[in-house]
Amino acid sequence: MKTEGMTEDEINRRHAEKMAKKKAAREKMLADKTVEKGLVIVHTGKGKGKTTGAMGLAVRAIGNGMKICVVQFVKGAWETGERRVLEHFPDQCVMKAMGEGFTWDTQDRQRDIAAARAAWDFAKAAIADPSYQMVILDELNIVLRYEYLPLDEVLETLAGKPEMQHVVITGRNAKEELIEAADLVTEMTQVKHPFRSGVKAQLGIEF
Amino acid sequence: MKTEGMTEDEINRRHAEKMAKKKAAREKMLADKTVEKGLVIVHTGKGKGKTTGAMGLAVRAIGNGMKICVVQFVKGAWETGERRVLEHFPDQCVMKAMGEGFTWDTQDRQRDIAAARAAWDFAKAAIADPSYQMVILDELNIVLRYEYLPLDEVLETLAGKPEMQHVVITGRNAKEELIEAADLVTEMTQVKHPFRSGVKAQLGIEF
């Protein structure tokens, strides 16, 4: 906004006009949006915030009185802080961890496949249950990338989910077909990371 | 991974080798990271997940026993669900809302500036207090973009923050100087949004 040579009064007036236009544009846009349905949401990309963003959605949903299910396909992310908070709401939040550790820790493909299958069967049962208004499949994309689960089966399950249920899927390298099937896809891009300057993983941030 | 013509045993063995290498590389990388300090974290970009990601960090921090302060510079985002959840932890979480509504609702620049100043003064006091281990400045970038607060004052406050305190700043259009000053910057990019297909804002997702 170029404001040189303008009085405060002029700036204020111009601001009010501009904001009134924005408000009208926004209201017009929202008026067109009438469909209500559960969304398939994907958080992907190499940046931070995929799992923490899903966690934020979990908190928002719980705060709105919804019942949710969180299935964690890779151990670690939800182990500590967030788990303790979500455990305050046992009637609203069911959590299930695959619990076999990151794949580069186990180095045992068959065990990872079995663990992925067990977590997925649990997730499928949750998705089939319309009393869950949100199901979070944390790091499912990693499991799909390693082909520990058939992508077709996942897509079919998503296509058959209860109409009003939200499903949130996280993890880098989301499959193209999953992005196609999703309603809302956000890519988290790393612009700057403290590891580059030798800072180690921090309590409350990384775990 | 090209696996045609390989037996399951061969695939498993190759996988184990690959994962062992990954694990070693990761451990080597982590061994270099020895600095421990509070981070300045920025969530920017046009996609979803900036505020919800900050909320996830809040939950993680609370779950780890930290004390946090959330200052909301634009009304709306933290009004409903998340507020109710965070209120379960009154000893660990202080919340302050600027509470004047989105700028396109008020159309009153002087009132917005006064509200931004009041929220910022509250935030500055929180940042000066090392007992807060995380301070979240939600949508501060919007306030900076409209020049409701002097950027220099914000940068100076960040430079003088307690060493171990994390400060999380959200909002699209983060200023270049803020990105420079930050340790960890994530850009949320919208790949696909349901508004495009006429879906309206959803309880538990948008508010």
GROMACS .gro file of C-alpha atoms in nm:
model
  414
    1MET     CA    1   0.000   0.000   0.000
    2LYS     CA    2   0.155   0.326  -0.112
    3THR     CA    3   0.073   0.581   0.153
    4GLU     CA    4   0.328   0.857   0.093
    5GLY     CA    5   0.175   1.198   0.095
    6MET     CA    6  -0.153   1.073   0.238
    7THR     CA    7  -0.294   1.190   0.570
    8GLU     CA    8  -0.384   0.933   0.837
    9ASP     CA    9  -0.750   1.005   0.766
   10GLU     CA   10  -0.705   0.929   0.399
   11ILE     CA   11  -0.519   0.606   0.477
   12ASN     CA   12  -0.794   0.499   0.715
   13ARG     CA   13  -1.068   0.577   0.465
   14ARG     CA   14  -0.895   0.392   0.187
   15HIS     CA   15  -0.838   0.097   0.418
   16ALA     CA   16  -1.208   0.083   0.510
   17GLU     CA   17  -1.306   0.080   0.142
   18LYS     CA   18  -1.057  -0.192   0.059
   19MET     CA   19  -1.168  -0.409   0.351
   20ALA     CA   20  -1.536  -0.364   0.264
   21LYS     CA   21  -1.460  -0.493  -0.085
   22LYS     CA   22  -1.268  -0.789   0.057
   23LYS     CA   23  -1.553  -0.871   0.291
   24ALA     CA   24  -1.808  -0.861   0.009
   25ALA     CA   25  -1.586  -1.083  -0.208
   26ARG     CA   26  -1.543  -1.330   0.075
   27GLU     CA   27  -1.915  -1.345   0.148
   28LYS     CA   28  -1.991  -1.399  -0.217
   29MET     CA   29  -1.740  -1.682  -0.231
   30LEU     CA   30  -1.877  -1.849   0.084
   31ALA     CA   31  -2.237  -1.820  -0.039
   32ASP     CA   32  -2.154  -2.055  -0.330
   33LYS     CA   33  -2.027  -2.321  -0.095
   34THR     CA   34  -2.323  -2.526   0.009
   35VAL     CA   35  -2.205  -2.887   0.001
   36GLU     CA   36  -2.144  -3.039   0.341
   37LYS     CA   37  -1.944  -3.359   0.353
   38GLY     CA   38  -1.660  -3.532   0.524
   39LEU     CA   39  -1.328  -3.454   0.362
   40VAL     CA   40  -1.030  -3.665   0.270
   41ILE     CA   41  -0.738  -3.447   0.376
   42VAL     CA   42  -0.374  -3.512   0.288
   43HIS     CA   43  -0.070  -3.346   0.447
   44THR     CA   44   0.239  -3.420   0.244
   45GLY     CA   45   0.574  -3.264   0.147
   46LYS     CA   46   0.917  -3.268   0.306
   47GLY     CA   47   0.857  -2.986   0.554
   48LYS     CA   48   0.751  -2.997   0.918
   49GLY     CA   49   0.389  -2.972   1.019
   50LYS     CA   50   0.230  -3.275   0.854
   51THR     CA   51   0.173  -3.467   1.177
   52THR     CA   52   0.149  -3.159   1.401
   53GLY     CA   53  -0.113  -3.019   1.161
   54ALA     CA   54  -0.313  -3.340   1.193
   55MET     CA   55  -0.277  -3.312   1.569
   56GLY     CA   56  -0.417  -2.961   1.553
   57LEU     CA   57  -0.715  -3.095   1.357
   58ALA     CA   58  -0.758  -3.365   1.624
   59VAL     CA   59  -0.766  -3.100   1.897
   60ARG     CA   60  -1.011  -2.884   1.704
   61ALA     CA   61  -1.239  -3.183   1.645
   62ILE     CA   62  -1.228  -3.293   2.008
   63GLY     CA   63  -1.300  -2.938   2.120
   64ASN     CA   64  -1.604  -2.942   1.894
   65GLY     CA   65  -1.732  -3.254   2.065
   66MET     CA   66  -1.643  -3.496   1.788
   67LYS     CA   67  -1.530  -3.854   1.836
   68ILE     CA   68  -1.205  -3.934   1.660
   69CYS     CA   69  -0.965  -4.222   1.598
   70VAL     CA   70  -0.591  -4.180   1.548
   71VAL     CA   71  -0.394  -4.462   1.390
   72GLN     CA   72  -0.021  -4.414   1.387
   73PHE     CA   73   0.155  -4.611   1.114
   74VAL     CA   74   0.507  -4.514   1.213
   75LYS     CA   75   0.614  -4.510   1.572
   76GLY     CA   76   0.747  -4.195   1.724
   77ALA     CA   77   0.552  -3.889   1.627
   78TRP     CA   78   0.259  -3.929   1.866
   79GLU     CA   79   0.445  -4.111   2.138
   80THR     CA   80   0.498  -3.850   2.401
   81GLY     CA   81   0.343  -3.506   2.442
   82GLU     CA   82   0.034  -3.524   2.225
   83ARG     CA   83  -0.059  -3.868   2.352
   84ARG     CA   84  -0.068  -3.740   2.709
   85VAL     CA   85  -0.297  -3.453   2.609
   86LEU     CA   86  -0.533  -3.667   2.401
   87GLU     CA   87  -0.559  -3.919   2.683
   88HIS     CA   88  -0.751  -3.650   2.874
   89PHE     CA   89  -1.042  -3.720   2.640
   90PRO     CA   90  -1.086  -4.098   2.654
   91ASP     CA   91  -1.451  -4.083   2.546
   92GLN     CA   92  -1.370  -3.887   2.234
   93CYS     CA   93  -1.033  -4.014   2.119
   94VAL     CA   94  -0.915  -4.365   2.044
   95MET     CA   95  -0.546  -4.405   1.962
   96LYS     CA   96  -0.370  -4.700   1.805
   97ALA     CA   97   0.002  -4.717   1.736
   98MET     CA   98   0.158  -4.959   1.494
   99GLY     CA   99   0.439  -4.951   1.745
  100GLU     CA  100   0.720  -5.114   1.553
  101GLY     CA  101   0.946  -4.815   1.521
  102PHE     CA  102   1.070  -4.638   1.212
  103THR     CA  103   1.149  -4.873   0.932
  104TRP     CA  104   1.517  -4.781   0.938
  105ASP     CA  105   1.527  -4.905   1.296
  106THR     CA  106   1.373  -5.247   1.245
  107GLN     CA  107   1.533  -5.341   0.910
  108ASP     CA  108   1.286  -5.627   0.907
  109ARG     CA  109   1.055  -5.590   0.610
  110GLN     CA  110   0.827  -5.882   0.695
  111ARG     CA  111   0.767  -5.756   1.047
  112ASP     CA  112   0.694  -5.407   0.912
  113ILE     CA  113   0.445  -5.545   0.661
  114ALA     CA  114   0.265  -5.741   0.933
  115ALA     CA  115   0.255  -5.435   1.158
  116ALA     CA  116   0.124  -5.217   0.876
  117ARG     CA  117  -0.148  -5.471   0.803
  118ALA     CA  118  -0.254  -5.484   1.170
  119ALA     CA  119  -0.271  -5.104   1.193
  120TRP     CA  120  -0.459  -5.083   0.863
  121ASP     CA  121  -0.717  -5.342   0.971
  122PHE     CA  122  -0.776  -5.134   1.283
  123ALA     CA  123  -0.806  -4.820   1.069
  124LYS     CA  124  -1.048  -4.987   0.826
  125ALA     CA  125  -1.277  -5.083   1.115
  126ALA     CA  126  -1.267  -4.721   1.241
  127ILE     CA  127  -1.344  -4.582   0.895
  128ALA     CA  128  -1.638  -4.822   0.863
  129ASP     CA  129  -1.783  -4.685   1.189
  130PRO     CA  130  -1.977  -4.362   1.128
  131SER     CA  131  -1.964  -4.275   1.498
  132TYR     CA  132  -1.602  -4.167   1.430
  133GLN     CA  133  -1.632  -3.821   1.281
  134MET     CA  134  -1.261  -3.803   1.208
  135VAL     CA  135  -1.004  -4.076   1.145
  136ILE     CA  136  -0.637  -3.977   1.130
  137LEU     CA  137  -0.397  -4.210   0.949
  138ASP     CA  138  -0.064  -4.070   1.055
  139GLU     CA  139   0.229  -4.153   0.823
  140LEU     CA  140   0.016  -4.381   0.610
  141ASN     CA  141   0.196  -4.237   0.305
  142ILE     CA  142   0.525  -4.390   0.417
  143VAL     CA  143   0.367  -4.732   0.445
  144LEU     CA  144   0.215  -4.690   0.098
  145ARG     CA  145   0.543  -4.576  -0.044
  146TYR     CA  146   0.718  -4.890   0.073
  147GLU     CA  147   0.426  -5.088  -0.068
  148TYR     CA  148   0.352  -5.248   0.267
  149LEU     CA  149  -0.018  -5.210   0.190
  150PRO     CA  150  -0.200  -5.230  -0.144
  151LEU     CA  151  -0.288  -4.878  -0.256
  152ASP     CA  152  -0.607  -5.005  -0.423
  153GLU     CA  153  -0.740  -5.134  -0.094
  154VAL     CA  154  -0.677  -4.799   0.072
  155LEU     CA  155  -0.845  -4.605  -0.211
  156GLU     CA  156  -1.143  -4.838  -0.204
  157THR     CA  157  -1.182  -4.793   0.171
  158LEU     CA  158  -1.168  -4.414   0.135
  159ALA     CA  159  -1.427  -4.424  -0.144
  160GLY     CA  160  -1.662  -4.618   0.082
  161LYS     CA  161  -1.618  -4.409   0.400
  162PRO     CA  162  -1.923  -4.265   0.580
  163GLU     CA  163  -2.030  -3.948   0.400
  164MET     CA  164  -1.978  -3.705   0.690
  165GLN     CA  165  -1.654  -3.856   0.821
  166HIS     CA  166  -1.324  -3.673   0.776
  167VAL     CA  167  -1.014  -3.882   0.704
  168VAL     CA  168  -0.673  -3.719   0.748
  169ILE     CA  169  -0.365  -3.885   0.595
  170THR     CA  170  -0.011  -3.765   0.655
  171GLY     CA  171   0.337  -3.842   0.533
  172ARG     CA  172   0.577  -3.731   0.263
  173ASN     CA  173   0.557  -3.866  -0.093
  174ALA     CA  174   0.179  -3.900  -0.110
  175LYS     CA  175   0.083  -4.122  -0.402
  176GLU     CA  176  -0.060  -3.944  -0.705
  177GLU     CA  177  -0.377  -4.155  -0.690
  178LEU     CA  178  -0.432  -4.057  -0.328
  179ILE     CA  179  -0.396  -3.687  -0.414
  180GLU     CA  180  -0.651  -3.744  -0.690
  181ALA     CA  181  -0.893  -3.901  -0.443
  182ALA     CA  182  -0.847  -3.630  -0.176
  183ASP     CA  183  -1.056  -3.317  -0.126
  184LEU     CA  184  -0.792  -3.107   0.048
  185VAL     CA  185  -0.419  -3.150  -0.006
  186THR     CA  186  -0.151  -2.938   0.157
  187GLU     CA  187   0.217  -2.968   0.082
  188MET     CA  188   0.447  -2.864   0.363
  189THR     CA  189   0.766  -2.722   0.213
  190GLN     CA  190   1.081  -2.677   0.414
  191VAL     CA  191   1.213  -2.327   0.367
  192LYS     CA  192   1.467  -2.337   0.648
  193HIS     CA  193   1.561  -2.604   0.899
  194PRO     CA  194   1.770  -2.566   1.216
  195PHE     CA  195   1.949  -2.898   1.155
  196ARG     CA  196   2.144  -2.709   0.890
  197SER     CA  197   2.304  -2.497   1.159
  198GLY     CA  198   2.378  -2.787   1.391
  199VAL     CA  199   2.079  -2.755   1.622
  200LYS     CA  200   1.964  -3.087   1.761
  201ALA     CA  201   1.610  -3.225   1.791
  202GLN     CA  202   1.423  -3.033   2.060
  203LEU     CA  203   1.176  -3.148   2.322
  204GLY     CA  204   0.837  -2.997   2.245
  205ILE     CA  205   0.922  -2.943   1.880
  206GLU     CA  206   1.052  -3.264   1.733
  207PHE     CA  207   0.918  -3.502   1.996
  208MET     CA  208   1.243  -5.027  -0.584
  209LYS     CA  209   1.265  -5.262  -0.881
  210THR     CA  210   1.175  -5.603  -0.751
  211GLU     CA  211   1.079  -5.797  -1.065
  212GLY     CA  212   1.239  -6.136  -1.079
  213MET     CA  213   1.349  -6.123  -0.717
  214THR     CA  214   1.235  -6.372  -0.456
  215GLU     CA  215   1.069  -6.246  -0.136
  216ASP     CA  216   1.385  -6.343   0.051
  217GLU     CA  217   1.601  -6.135  -0.181
  218ILE     CA  218   1.364  -5.838  -0.146
  219ASN     CA  219   1.370  -5.868   0.233
  220ARG     CA  220   1.749  -5.891   0.243
  221ARG     CA  221   1.796  -5.593   0.015
  222HIS     CA  222   1.548  -5.398   0.222
  223ALA     CA  223   1.736  -5.476   0.543
  224GLU     CA  224   2.064  -5.356   0.386
  225LYS     CA  225   1.904  -5.037   0.261
  226MET     CA  226   1.744  -4.960   0.596
  227ALA     CA  227   2.069  -5.029   0.782
  228LYS     CA  228   2.241  -4.773   0.559
  229LYS     CA  229   1.961  -4.521   0.620
  230LYS     CA  230   1.984  -4.576   0.993
  231ALA     CA  231   2.360  -4.524   0.993
  232ALA     CA  232   2.325  -4.207   0.783
  233ARG     CA  233   2.059  -4.074   1.017
  234GLU     CA  234   2.264  -4.146   1.328
  235LYS     CA  235   2.566  -3.977   1.176
  236MET     CA  236   2.357  -3.672   1.095
  237LEU     CA  237   2.209  -3.654   1.445
  238ALA     CA  238   2.551  -3.690   1.608
  239ASP     CA  239   2.656  -3.357   1.454
  240LYS     CA  240   2.362  -3.175   1.607
  241THR     CA  241   2.464  -3.067   1.952
  242VAL     CA  242   2.328  -2.716   1.991
  243GLU     CA  243   2.024  -2.689   2.214
  244LYS     CA  244   1.825  -2.370   2.197
  245GLY     CA  245   1.477  -2.229   2.167
  246LEU     CA  246   1.370  -2.191   1.806
  247VAL     CA  247   1.194  -1.918   1.617
  248ILE     CA  248   0.949  -2.111   1.400
  249VAL     CA  249   0.746  -1.963   1.115
  250HIS     CA  250   0.449  -2.125   0.941
  251THR     CA  251   0.363  -1.937   0.625
  252GLY     CA  252   0.222  -1.993   0.276
  253LYS     CA  253  -0.130  -1.995   0.136
  254GLY     CA  254  -0.218  -2.352   0.229
  255LYS     CA  255  -0.398  -2.489   0.533
  256GLY     CA  256  -0.212  -2.602   0.840
  257LYS     CA  257  -0.034  -2.289   0.959
  258THR     CA  258  -0.251  -2.239   1.266
  259THR     CA  259  -0.341  -2.605   1.310
  260GLY     CA  260   0.031  -2.690   1.296
  261ALA     CA  261   0.097  -2.436   1.571
  262MET     CA  262  -0.186  -2.591   1.768
  263GLY     CA  263  -0.022  -2.930   1.730
  264LEU     CA  264   0.303  -2.783   1.866
  265ALA     CA  265   0.104  -2.638   2.158
  266VAL     CA  266  -0.040  -2.980   2.236
  267ARG     CA  267   0.299  -3.147   2.211
  268ALA     CA  268   0.454  -2.887   2.441
  269ILE     CA  269   0.175  -2.914   2.699
  270GLY     CA  270   0.202  -3.292   2.691
  271ASN     CA  271   0.574  -3.254   2.763
  272GLY     CA  272   0.494  -3.048   3.073
  273MET     CA  273   0.590  -2.712   2.925
  274LYS     CA  274   0.419  -2.385   3.004
  275ILE     CA  275   0.302  -2.197   2.697
  276CYS     CA  276   0.134  -1.874   2.594
  277VAL     CA  277  -0.086  -1.836   2.286
  278VAL     CA  278  -0.157  -1.489   2.153
  279GLN     CA  279  -0.409  -1.472   1.873
  280PHE     CA  280  -0.370  -1.166   1.653
  281VAL     CA  281  -0.670  -1.234   1.433
  282LYS     CA  282  -0.996  -1.350   1.579
  283GLY     CA  283  -1.147  -1.675   1.467
  284ALA     CA  284  -0.895  -1.951   1.434
  285TRP     CA  285  -0.861  -2.047   1.800
  286GLU     CA  286  -1.210  -1.947   1.906
  287THR     CA  287  -1.389  -2.275   1.934
  288GLY     CA  288  -1.256  -2.628   1.945
  289GLU     CA  289  -0.893  -2.582   2.035
  290ARG     CA  290  -0.970  -2.326   2.301
  291ARG     CA  291  -1.194  -2.575   2.482
  292VAL     CA  292  -0.919  -2.838   2.477
  293LEU     CA  293  -0.642  -2.605   2.590
  294GLU     CA  294  -0.861  -2.479   2.875
  295HIS     CA  295  -0.818  -2.825   3.028
  296PHE     CA  296  -0.461  -2.720   3.111
  297PRO     CA  297  -0.500  -2.384   3.286
  298ASP     CA  298  -0.167  -2.416   3.470
  299GLN     CA  299   0.024  -2.472   3.149
  300CYS     CA  300  -0.150  -2.262   2.889
  301VAL     CA  301  -0.234  -1.894   2.887
  302MET     CA  302  -0.439  -1.770   2.592
  303LYS     CA  303  -0.500  -1.415   2.480
  304ALA     CA  304  -0.715  -1.314   2.183
  305MET     CA  305  -0.690  -0.981   2.011
  306GLY     CA  306  -1.061  -1.033   1.969
  307GLU     CA  307  -1.146  -0.767   1.717
  308GLY     CA  308  -1.238  -0.992   1.429
  309PHE     CA  309  -1.082  -1.029   1.089
  310THR     CA  310  -0.975  -0.700   0.942
  311TRP     CA  311  -1.224  -0.728   0.656
  312ASP     CA  312  -1.500  -0.742   0.916
  313THR     CA  313  -1.409  -0.432   1.112
  314GLN     CA  314  -1.300  -0.201   0.827
  315ASP     CA  315  -1.169   0.025   1.100
  316ARG     CA  316  -0.795   0.060   1.067
  317GLN     CA  317  -0.739   0.261   1.383
  318ARG     CA  318  -0.927   0.007   1.596
  319ASP     CA  319  -0.729  -0.276   1.436
  320ILE     CA  320  -0.400  -0.099   1.508
  321ALA     CA  321  -0.495  -0.045   1.871
  322ALA     CA  322  -0.600  -0.410   1.906
  323ALA     CA  323  -0.275  -0.530   1.745
  324ARG     CA  324  -0.075  -0.311   1.983
  325ALA     CA  325  -0.260  -0.447   2.288
  326ALA     CA  326  -0.205  -0.809   2.176
  327TRP     CA  327   0.160  -0.738   2.096
  328ASP     CA  328   0.224  -0.579   2.437
  329PHE     CA  329   0.081  -0.892   2.595
  330ALA     CA  330   0.300  -1.108   2.371
  331LYS     CA  331   0.611  -0.905   2.450
  332ALA     CA  332   0.555  -0.955   2.823
  333ALA     CA  333   0.517  -1.330   2.765
  334ILE     CA  334   0.835  -1.347   2.555
  335ALA     CA  335   1.024  -1.160   2.828
  336ASP     CA  336   0.918  -1.426   3.079
  337PRO     CA  337   1.148  -1.731   3.060
  338SER     CA  338   0.893  -1.942   3.248
  339TYR     CA  339   0.705  -1.960   2.917
  340GLN     CA  340   0.882  -2.230   2.721
  341MET     CA  341   0.677  -2.163   2.408
  342VAL     CA  342   0.500  -1.851   2.289
  343ILE     CA  343   0.269  -1.879   1.987
  344LEU     CA  344   0.193  -1.561   1.792
  345ASP     CA  345  -0.093  -1.677   1.574
  346GLU     CA  346  -0.148  -1.472   1.256
  347LEU     CA  347   0.114  -1.217   1.353
  348ASN     CA  348   0.223  -1.214   0.988
  349ILE     CA  349  -0.109  -1.063   0.883
  350VAL     CA  350  -0.070  -0.782   1.134
  351LEU     CA  351   0.286  -0.719   1.011
  352ARG     CA  352   0.173  -0.722   0.651
  353TYR     CA  353  -0.080  -0.447   0.716
  354GLU     CA  354   0.191  -0.260   0.905
  355TYR     CA  355  -0.017  -0.245   1.222
  356LEU     CA  356   0.302  -0.310   1.419
  357PRO     CA  357   0.659  -0.200   1.346
  358LEU     CA  358   0.854  -0.498   1.210
  359ASP     CA  359   1.173  -0.371   1.377
  360GLU     CA  360   1.017  -0.391   1.719
  361VAL     CA  361   0.909  -0.749   1.656
  362LEU     CA  362   1.254  -0.853   1.529
  363GLU     CA  363   1.422  -0.687   1.826
  364THR     CA  364   1.193  -0.868   2.068
  365LEU     CA  365   1.267  -1.201   1.900
  366ALA     CA  366   1.642  -1.133   1.913
  367GLY     CA  367   1.619  -1.072   2.287
  368LYS     CA  368   1.399  -1.372   2.376
  369PRO     CA  369   1.508  -1.615   2.649
  370GLU     CA  370   1.757  -1.858   2.498
  371MET     CA  371   1.555  -2.176   2.552
  372GLN     CA  372   1.215  -2.036   2.463
  373HIS     CA  373   1.045  -2.138   2.138
  374VAL     CA  374   0.845  -1.872   1.953
  375VAL     CA  375   0.602  -1.984   1.683
  376ILE     CA  376   0.469  -1.729   1.433
  377THR     CA  377   0.196  -1.806   1.179
  378GLY     CA  378   0.026  -1.637   0.887
  379ARG     CA  379   0.066  -1.605   0.514
  380ASN     CA  380   0.306  -1.355   0.356
  381ALA     CA  381   0.576  -1.377   0.623
  382LYS     CA  382   0.813  -1.082   0.590
  383GLU     CA  383   1.152  -1.158   0.437
  384GLU     CA  384   1.332  -1.019   0.745
  385LEU     CA  385   1.132  -1.249   0.972
  386ILE     CA  386   1.223  -1.552   0.760
  387GLU     CA  387   1.587  -1.441   0.788
  388ALA     CA  388   1.558  -1.424   1.167
  389ALA     CA  389   1.382  -1.761   1.201
  390ASP     CA  390   1.541  -2.100   1.265
  391LEU     CA  391   1.269  -2.315   1.113
  392VAL     CA  392   1.039  -2.198   0.835
  393THR     CA  393   0.770  -2.409   0.673
  394GLU     CA  394   0.562  -2.299   0.381
  395MET     CA  395   0.220  -2.459   0.356
  396THR     CA  396   0.125  -2.485  -0.011
  397GLN     CA  397  -0.228  -2.550  -0.123
  398VAL     CA  398  -0.232  -2.836  -0.370
  399LYS     CA  399  -0.608  -2.890  -0.372
  400HIS     CA  400  -0.888  -2.719  -0.184
  401PRO     CA  401  -1.250  -2.835  -0.151
  402PHE     CA  402  -1.382  -2.478  -0.192
  403ARG     CA  403  -1.304  -2.528  -0.559
  404SER     CA  404  -1.571  -2.794  -0.580
  405GLY     CA  405  -1.830  -2.596  -0.383
  406VAL     CA  406  -1.777  -2.757  -0.043
  407LYS     CA  407  -1.844  -2.518   0.243
  408ALA     CA  408  -1.638  -2.455   0.558
  409GLN     CA  409  -1.668  -2.757   0.786
  410LEU     CA  410  -1.698  -2.784   1.162
  411GLY     CA  411  -1.384  -2.945   1.295
  412ILE     CA  412  -1.180  -2.854   0.989
  413GLU     CA  413  -1.216  -2.484   0.921
  414PHE     CA  414  -1.342  -2.378   1.265
   0.00000   0.00000   0.00000
